[in-house]
Amino acid sequence: MRATQGVPPAGGPQSQQQQQQQQQRGANWRTWALFNLAGLAAAFLAAVVLKTKNAQDSAKNAPMNTTSFSPFTITSKEQVSPTAFVLSVRADQGGGKDPSLLLRRVWEHGLWSVEVKQPQLQIARHYTPLPPLTEEEKKDEVARGSAGNGDSSNGEGEELRFLIRKVDGGEMSTYLSKLQVGEKVWLRGPHLGFDIARRLGDTGKHVVFLAGGTGIAPALQVARRVLDDHSSRTETASERKEEKPTVSILWANRYAADALGRQQQSPQSSGATKGRAISSLFGGSASPTPSDTSSERQSQTPADSTLALQIRELQAKHPDHFRISYFVDEERHFISEHDLRLALKDSSSSPTASTMCTWHSPSQLVILPDDNDLGRRASPCTCLQDGNNNNNKSSPPPPTAASAATQTGAGADLICVSGPDGFVAAYAGPKRWFGGTERQGPVRGILGEMMEDGKFKIGGIERNWLVLKL
Ligand SMILES: Cc1cc2nc3c(=O)[nH]c(=O)nc-3n(C[C@H](O)[C@H](O)[C@H](O)COP(=O)(O)OP(=O)(O)OC[C@H]3O[C@@H](n4cnc5c(N)ncnc54)[C@H](O)[C@@H]3O)c2cc1C
């Protein structure tokens, strides 16, 4: 009984008051919780907005990088043929880091591209920077008024130039063709490709480059890396002549107007040079093809683009080591097996590579997961190790990166094929998708037909040629 003393009976006036108080407390608590939740949500929203803004600001100021797009401004635009133009762009500084140092390093690497973004459709496509203009070429550019705002003091770092073909119905190339000097483009990269110098190694002495259309851009990157860099590193003129590799470009275009840098022959010489045979592309008794730039009896086309001048300057600078031959579909002049055999005739006597060598073995190339040789920098060249251990059945210990760097006497000559997918497939076979990555795949097409038992045999002798599909 005591226990119930003082407890009002249920349903009494005091009990109702308590219920009301409890309801009031509950309502207060809900209001308090809602208020706090709203506060938290507002703070979260503000943080997200601030972070996005910071990310946008830092992207605006970020130096060129492989994860986000950085702003560049168009400094000049030069129409070089009815369908192709050269676009020059310069990184916006905007408080961000100057990309000059990065660009200098990628030019040292050799082969590289960047992605360009179409902001409305949010699509991106790869484009290949042309080698920077030399001082002479820059003066020419300014003199001819194609230097845009006239401040293209690009050196090796700051300005990037692209040869772009406007493709019928092409989203990105049409968008780029409409942009004008002063407008912005967004670039992501650099994306590095094959390390040409390391693949040539010590014994590789020849690069044969089959370029279709704008595929000339990577060909010029390779020429710059192999010829210009070599010249700047070696001592004497005789040493330069002796050791410098040769670069032979076979450039195919649909229309004559796109064969930039090709010099027209004078009428009296054209009859004498109807024959297509050249005994050797470098040295030897070469009799030039109708579109061979080496002929002395040639006259310059009147309107020369900076790209044409750049090609001619390479020729003048490296007369014994650089050759470009032109092939034009509308003239019914295509790169034939015969042309390829002539180009490959100049192979060096590279010993056959170890089948396990990442750098010089054709069979390893077929299964590489990507073209980025920088990622494989630590992989050693195993050619000489295998050669030295031919009689030793037990596997040799893996060489260190240091021993690989000092290894001499290994290498390969290179055949690079670059251009639209159909062009690459016709000459070297298509690249293959495997496990979500695009791989080199086996050599097929015209080059594949020229191989015997998977090897290039020229004059009955096996030669170590690596076919790189770009
Ligand atoms: C590593 C790399 C580097 C490249 N470098 C350059 C470069 O320096 N300059 C350059 O102009 N392009 C370059 N390209 C090609 C470029 O990325 C685009 O594919 C090209 O500009 C077409 O894009 P688009 O959006 O205009 O055409 P899309 O809208 O993608 O294609 C439209 C149609 O055109 C066809 N097509 C696409 N490209 C070509 C072509 N080249 N010839 C004929 N038909 C084509 C397509 O099959 C399709 O039917 C490079 C590609 C790669 C992978």
CSV table of N, CA and C in Angstrom, one decimal, residues 103-112 129-132 156 192-201 207 209 216-234 243-247 249 310 314 317-318 321-322 359 373-374 377 414 416 468:
chain,number,residue,atom,x,y,z
A,103,LEU,N,58.2,19.8,-69.7
A,103,LEU,CA,58.2,19.6,-71.1
A,103,LEU,C,59.6,19.3,-71.6
A,104,ARG,N,60.6,19.9,-71.0
A,104,ARG,CA,62.0,19.6,-71.4
A,104,ARG,C,62.3,18.2,-71.2
A,105,ARG,N,61.8,17.6,-70.1
A,105,ARG,CA,62.1,16.2,-69.8
A,105,ARG,C,61.3,15.3,-70.8
A,106,VAL,N,60.1,15.7,-71.1
A,106,VAL,CA,59.4,14.8,-72.1
A,106,VAL,C,60.0,14.8,-73.5
A,107,TRP,N,60.5,16.0,-73.8
A,107,TRP,CA,61.2,16.1,-75.1
A,107,TRP,C,62.5,15.2,-75.1
A,108,GLU,N,63.1,15.1,-74.0
A,108,GLU,CA,64.2,14.2,-73.8
A,108,GLU,C,63.8,12.7,-74.0
A,109,HIS,N,62.6,12.4,-73.5
A,109,HIS,CA,62.1,11.1,-73.6
A,109,HIS,C,61.9,10.7,-75.1
A,110,GLY,N,61.3,11.7,-75.8
A,110,GLY,CA,61.1,11.5,-77.3
A,110,GLY,C,59.7,11.4,-77.7
A,111,LEU,N,59.0,10.2,-77.6
A,111,LEU,CA,57.7,10.0,-78.1
A,111,LEU,C,56.6,10.3,-77.0
A,112,TRP,N,55.7,11.3,-77.3
A,112,TRP,CA,54.7,11.6,-76.3
A,112,TRP,C,53.5,12.2,-77.0
A,129,PRO,N,52.5,16.5,-80.0
A,129,PRO,CA,53.2,17.8,-80.3
A,129,PRO,C,54.3,17.6,-81.3
A,130,LEU,N,54.3,18.6,-82.2
A,130,LEU,CA,55.4,18.7,-83.2
A,130,LEU,C,56.7,19.1,-82.4
A,131,PRO,N,57.9,18.8,-82.9
A,131,PRO,CA,59.1,19.3,-82.2
A,131,PRO,C,59.1,20.8,-82.2
A,132,PRO,N,59.7,21.4,-81.2
A,132,PRO,CA,59.7,22.9,-81.2
A,132,PRO,C,60.5,23.4,-82.4
A,156,GLU,N,62.3,25.1,-75.8
A,156,GLU,CA,61.9,23.7,-75.8
A,156,GLU,C,60.6,23.5,-74.9
A,192,LEU,N,53.5,9.4,-72.1
A,192,LEU,CA,54.8,9.0,-72.8
A,192,LEU,C,54.6,7.7,-73.6
A,193,GLY,N,55.4,7.6,-74.6
A,193,GLY,CA,55.3,6.4,-75.5
A,193,GLY,C,56.6,5.6,-75.4
A,194,PHE,N,57.0,4.9,-76.5
A,194,PHE,CA,58.2,4.1,-76.5
A,194,PHE,C,59.4,5.0,-76.3
A,195,ASP,N,60.4,4.4,-75.6
A,195,ASP,CA,61.7,5.0,-75.4
A,195,ASP,C,62.6,4.6,-76.6
A,196,ILE,N,62.6,5.4,-77.7
A,196,ILE,CA,63.2,5.1,-78.9
A,196,ILE,C,64.7,4.8,-78.7
A,197,ALA,N,65.4,5.7,-78.0
A,197,ALA,CA,66.8,5.6,-77.8
A,197,ALA,C,67.2,4.3,-77.1
A,198,ARG,N,66.4,3.9,-76.1
A,198,ARG,CA,66.7,2.7,-75.4
A,198,ARG,C,66.5,1.5,-76.2
A,199,ARG,N,65.4,1.5,-77.1
A,199,ARG,CA,65.1,0.4,-77.9
A,199,ARG,C,66.2,0.2,-79.0
A,200,LEU,N,66.7,1.3,-79.5
A,200,LEU,CA,67.8,1.2,-80.5
A,200,LEU,C,69.0,0.6,-79.8
A,201,GLY,N,69.2,1.0,-78.6
A,201,GLY,CA,70.3,0.4,-77.8
A,201,GLY,C,71.7,0.9,-78.5
A,207,VAL,N,66.1,3.8,-88.1
A,207,VAL,CA,64.7,3.8,-87.8
A,207,VAL,C,64.0,4.1,-89.1
A,209,PHE,N,60.3,4.8,-90.6
A,209,PHE,CA,59.1,5.3,-90.1
A,209,PHE,C,58.0,5.4,-91.2
A,216,ILE,N,52.9,11.9,-89.2
A,216,ILE,CA,54.2,12.5,-89.4
A,216,ILE,C,54.7,13.2,-88.1
A,217,ALA,N,53.7,13.5,-87.2
A,217,ALA,CA,54.1,14.2,-86.0
A,217,ALA,C,55.0,13.3,-85.1
A,218,PRO,N,54.6,12.1,-84.8
A,218,PRO,CA,55.5,11.2,-84.0
A,218,PRO,C,56.8,10.9,-84.8
A,219,ALA,N,56.7,10.9,-86.1
A,219,ALA,CA,57.9,10.6,-86.9
A,219,ALA,C,58.9,11.7,-86.7
A,220,LEU,N,58.4,13.0,-86.6
A,220,LEU,CA,59.3,14.1,-86.4
A,220,LEU,C,59.8,14.1,-85.0
A,221,GLN,N,59.0,13.7,-84.0
A,221,GLN,CA,59.5,13.6,-82.6
A,221,GLN,C,60.7,12.6,-82.6
A,222,VAL,N,60.5,11.5,-83.3
A,222,VAL,CA,61.6,10.5,-83.3
A,222,VAL,C,62.9,11.0,-83.9
A,223,ALA,N,62.7,11.7,-85.1
A,223,ALA,CA,63.8,12.3,-85.8
A,223,ALA,C,64.6,13.3,-84.9
A,224,ARG,N,63.8,14.1,-84.2
A,224,ARG,CA,64.4,15.1,-83.3
A,224,ARG,C,65.2,14.4,-82.1
A,225,ARG,N,64.5,13.4,-81.6
A,225,ARG,CA,65.2,12.6,-80.4
A,225,ARG,C,66.5,11.9,-80.9
A,226,VAL,N,66.4,11.3,-82.0
A,226,VAL,CA,67.5,10.4,-82.4
A,226,VAL,C,68.6,11.3,-83.1
A,227,LEU,N,68.2,12.3,-83.9
A,227,LEU,CA,69.3,13.0,-84.6
A,227,LEU,C,69.7,14.2,-83.9
A,228,ASP,N,68.8,15.1,-83.5
A,228,ASP,CA,69.2,16.4,-82.8
A,228,ASP,C,69.9,16.1,-81.5
A,229,ASP,N,69.3,15.2,-80.7
A,229,ASP,CA,69.9,14.9,-79.4
A,229,ASP,C,71.3,14.3,-79.5
A,230,HIS,N,71.4,13.4,-80.5
A,230,HIS,CA,72.7,12.8,-80.7
A,230,HIS,C,73.7,13.8,-81.1
A,231,SER,N,73.4,14.7,-82.0
A,231,SER,CA,74.3,15.8,-82.4
A,231,SER,C,74.8,16.6,-81.2
A,232,SER,N,73.9,16.9,-80.3
A,232,SER,CA,74.2,17.8,-79.2
A,232,SER,C,75.1,17.1,-78.2
A,233,ARG,N,75.1,15.7,-78.2
A,233,ARG,CA,75.8,15.0,-77.2
A,233,ARG,C,77.2,14.6,-77.6
A,234,THR,N,77.4,14.3,-79.0
A,234,THR,CA,78.7,13.8,-79.4
A,234,THR,C,79.7,15.0,-79.7
A,243,GLU,N,78.4,7.6,-85.9
A,243,GLU,CA,77.6,6.9,-84.9
A,243,GLU,C,76.1,7.2,-85.0
A,244,LYS,N,75.8,8.3,-85.6
A,244,LYS,CA,74.4,8.8,-85.6
A,244,LYS,C,73.5,7.8,-86.3
A,245,PRO,N,72.4,7.4,-85.7
A,245,PRO,CA,71.5,6.5,-86.5
A,245,PRO,C,70.8,7.2,-87.6
A,246,THR,N,70.3,6.5,-88.6
A,246,THR,CA,69.6,7.1,-89.7
A,246,THR,C,68.1,7.0,-89.4
A,247,VAL,N,67.4,8.0,-89.9
A,247,VAL,CA,65.9,8.1,-89.8
A,247,VAL,C,65.3,8.2,-91.2
A,249,ILE,N,61.8,8.4,-93.3
A,249,ILE,CA,60.4,8.5,-93.2
A,249,ILE,C,59.7,8.2,-94.5
A,310,GLN,N,60.3,23.2,-91.5
A,310,GLN,CA,60.9,22.3,-90.4
A,310,GLN,C,61.5,21.0,-91.0
A,314,LEU,N,65.5,19.8,-91.2
A,314,LEU,CA,66.0,18.5,-90.8
A,314,LEU,C,66.9,17.9,-91.9
A,317,LYS,N,70.1,19.8,-92.2
A,317,LYS,CA,71.0,19.6,-91.0
A,317,LYS,C,71.6,18.2,-91.0
A,318,HIS,N,70.8,17.2,-91.5
A,318,HIS,CA,71.3,15.8,-91.3
A,318,HIS,C,71.2,15.1,-92.7
A,321,HIS,N,71.7,11.4,-92.8
A,321,HIS,CA,71.0,10.6,-91.8
A,321,HIS,C,69.5,10.8,-91.8
A,322,PHE,N,69.0,11.8,-92.5
A,322,PHE,CA,67.5,12.0,-92.5
A,322,PHE,C,67.0,11.9,-93.9
A,359,TRP,N,63.4,-5.0,-74.0
A,359,TRP,CA,63.7,-3.8,-74.9
A,359,TRP,C,63.9,-4.2,-76.3
A,373,ASP,N,57.2,3.2,-72.0
A,373,ASP,CA,58.5,2.6,-71.7
A,373,ASP,C,59.0,3.2,-70.4
A,374,LEU,N,58.6,4.4,-70.0
A,374,LEU,CA,59.1,4.9,-68.7
A,374,LEU,C,58.8,4.0,-67.5
A,377,ARG,N,61.4,1.3,-67.0
A,377,ARG,CA,62.7,1.8,-67.0
A,377,ARG,C,63.7,0.9,-66.2
A,414,LEU,N,64.6,-0.2,-85.8
A,414,LEU,CA,63.2,0.0,-85.5
A,414,LEU,C,62.4,0.3,-86.8
A,416,CYS,N,58.7,1.9,-87.2
A,416,CYS,CA,57.6,2.5,-86.5
A,416,CYS,C,56.5,2.8,-87.5
A,468,LEU,N,57.2,-1.2,-84.1
A,468,LEU,CA,56.4,-0.5,-83.1
A,468,LEU,C,55.2,0.2,-83.7
